Amino acid sequence: QKEVEQNSGPLSVPEGAIASLNCTYSDRGSQSFFWYRQYSGKSPELIMFIYSNGDKEDGRFTAQLNKASQYVSLLIRDSQPSDSATYLCAVIAGSARQLTFGSGTQLTVLP
Amino acid sequence: ETGVTQSPTHLIKTRGQQVTLRCSSQSGHNTVSWYQQALGQGPQFIFQYYREEENGRGNFPPRFSGLQFPNYSSELNVNALELDDSALYLCASSIGGPGTQPQHFGDGTRLSIL
C-alpha cells in the first residue's frame, strides 16, 4: 500500500463548478497535511495546509481533514480554467518528518 | 516568490558523468529537502538536512549525496549518472525544524541524461 494515495484522474469539471480532490494516507501518526498545485513544467506551489480535523477555508479553496478515516480532501469552488493543473497531496511522515507525496490528480477546468 | 532559488534550470549530461545541483534558501531556513520527480509522478524524497546535518534519507543509492552550508545554501551531487536519473530535481526549504513548518519549493532543475 502506498503511503499517500490519490486518484490520478484526469478530473474534468466545467467552469464555475466545484472540484473535489481526495487523498488517503496510511500513517496514523501523520499530523500535518498539505496540498500543492503544480502547473505543467513548473514546480509545486503550496496552496493549503491543515493540521486539525475539520475544514479550513482560504478564498475559493477548502481543505478537509478526517484523521479517523485517514482522509484529506481539497475543494475548489467556482473553478476557473486557470485552476487546471496537477494537485499533489502531501503528508509529513517518516523518521525525518519529510513530505511524502501522492502521485497527484490532474484537474482540467473546461471553459 | 518562495525565496528558494535553484541552479541551473536545465542540464544535459551523459551516462557515467557526475553532476552538482545547487539551491539557495532564505535566511533562517534551517531545513532543506531534495526531491526527485519523474514525469507523471509525485516528488520522491531523496534526503533532508537540518542545520547542516543529514537527518533523513529516502530510498536512493549512495551515489546521491548532499551538503548544506551555513549560508542556507545546499547542493545535491549525483555520481555515475544513469538514464533513469533523468527527472526534475526539486529543493524545498522551511524555517524551524523538520516537519514543523510548510516547505516551499524552488523552480527545480531539469536533468536529462543521454
CSV table of C-alpha atoms in Angstrom, one decimal, chain B residues 9-110:
chain,number,residue,atom,x,y,z
B,9,THR,CA,17.5,25.4,-14.7
B,10,HIS,CA,18.3,22.8,-17.2
B,11,LEU,CA,21.2,20.4,-17.6
B,12,ILE,CA,22.2,17.7,-20.1
B,13,LYS,CA,24.7,15.0,-19.1
B,14,THR,CA,25.7,11.6,-20.4
B,15,ARG,CA,25.7,8.3,-18.6
B,16,GLY,CA,28.6,7.9,-16.1
B,17,GLN,CA,29.1,11.6,-15.6
B,18,GLN,CA,28.8,13.4,-12.3
B,19,VAL,CA,26.5,16.5,-11.6
B,20,THR,CA,26.1,19.0,-8.8
B,21,LEU,CA,22.8,20.9,-8.4
B,22,ARG,CA,22.5,23.9,-6.2
B,23,CYS,CA,19.9,25.5,-4.0
B,24,SER,CA,19.8,28.8,-2.2
B,25,SER,CA,17.2,29.4,0.6
B,26,GLN,CA,16.1,32.4,2.6
B,27,SER,CA,18.0,33.3,5.7
B,28,GLY,CA,16.7,31.2,8.7
B,29,HIS,CA,15.5,28.3,6.5
B,30,ASN,CA,17.3,25.6,8.6
B,31,THR,CA,15.6,22.6,7.0
B,32,VAL,CA,16.2,21.8,3.3
B,33,SER,CA,15.0,18.7,1.4
B,34,TRP,CA,15.7,17.4,-2.0
B,35,TYR,CA,13.2,15.5,-4.2
B,36,GLN,CA,13.3,13.8,-7.5
B,37,GLN,CA,10.2,14.0,-9.7
B,38,ALA,CA,9.9,11.7,-12.7
B,39,LEU,CA,7.3,12.6,-15.4
B,40,GLY,CA,3.8,11.9,-14.2
B,41,GLN,CA,4.8,11.0,-10.7
B,42,GLY,CA,4.8,12.8,-7.4
B,43,PRO,CA,8.1,14.1,-5.9
B,44,GLN,CA,10.2,11.3,-4.2
B,45,PHE,CA,12.2,12.2,-1.1
B,46,ILE,CA,15.9,11.9,-1.6
B,47,PHE,CA,17.3,13.4,1.7
B,48,GLN,CA,16.9,16.2,4.1
B,49,TYR,CA,19.3,18.4,6.0
B,50,TYR,CA,18.7,20.3,9.2
B,51,ARG,CA,21.4,22.7,10.5
B,52,GLU,CA,24.0,21.2,8.1
B,53,GLU,CA,23.4,17.6,9.2
B,54,GLU,CA,21.7,15.0,7.2
B,55,ASN,CA,18.7,13.9,9.2
B,56,GLY,CA,16.9,11.6,6.9
B,57,ARG,CA,17.2,9.8,3.6
B,58,GLY,CA,14.8,8.2,1.1
B,59,ASN,CA,15.3,5.1,-0.9
B,60,PHE,CA,18.2,6.4,-3.1
B,61,PRO,CA,21.6,4.8,-3.5
B,62,PRO,CA,24.8,6.3,-2.0
B,63,ARG,CA,25.8,7.9,-5.3
B,64,PHE,CA,23.2,10.6,-4.4
B,65,SER,CA,24.8,12.8,-1.8
B,66,GLY,CA,24.4,16.3,-0.5
B,67,LEU,CA,25.6,19.1,1.7
B,68,GLN,CA,24.0,22.1,3.5
B,69,PHE,CA,26.1,25.2,4.2
B,70,PRO,CA,25.9,27.8,6.9
B,71,ASN,CA,24.7,30.4,4.5
B,72,TYR,CA,21.4,28.4,3.9
B,73,SER,CA,22.6,27.1,0.5
B,74,SER,CA,22.8,23.4,-0.3
B,75,GLU,CA,23.8,21.1,-3.1
B,76,LEU,CA,22.9,17.7,-4.4
B,77,ASN,CA,25.6,15.6,-6.0
B,78,VAL,CA,24.9,12.6,-8.2
B,79,ASN,CA,27.8,10.3,-9.4
B,80,ALA,CA,27.8,7.7,-12.1
B,81,LEU,CA,24.7,9.1,-13.8
B,82,GLU,CA,22.2,6.6,-15.2
B,83,LEU,CA,19.5,7.1,-17.7
B,84,ASP,CA,16.8,6.7,-15.0
B,85,ASP,CA,18.2,9.8,-13.2
B,86,SER,CA,16.5,11.9,-15.9
B,87,ALA,CA,14.0,13.9,-13.9
B,88,LEU,CA,13.1,17.2,-12.3
B,89,TYR,CA,15.1,17.8,-9.1
B,90,LEU,CA,13.4,19.9,-6.5
B,91,CYS,CA,14.8,21.7,-3.5
B,92,ALA,CA,12.4,22.7,-0.7
B,93,SER,CA,13.1,24.6,2.5
B,94,SER,CA,11.4,25.8,5.6
B,95,ILE,CA,12.1,27.7,8.8
B,96,GLY,CA,12.3,25.7,12.0
B,97,GLY,CA,12.9,22.0,12.4
B,98,PRO,CA,11.9,19.2,10.1
B,99,GLY,CA,8.1,18.9,9.7
B,100,THR,CA,7.3,22.0,11.8
B,101,GLN,CA,6.6,24.4,9.1
B,102,PRO,CA,5.3,24.2,5.5
B,103,GLN,CA,8.1,23.7,2.9
B,104,HIS,CA,8.3,25.9,-0.2
B,105,PHE,CA,9.9,24.7,-3.4
B,106,GLY,CA,12.3,26.3,-5.8
B,107,ASP,CA,11.7,26.2,-9.6
B,108,GLY,CA,13.7,22.9,-10.0
B,109,THR,CA,16.5,21.7,-12.2
B,110,ARG,CA,15.5,19.5,-15.1
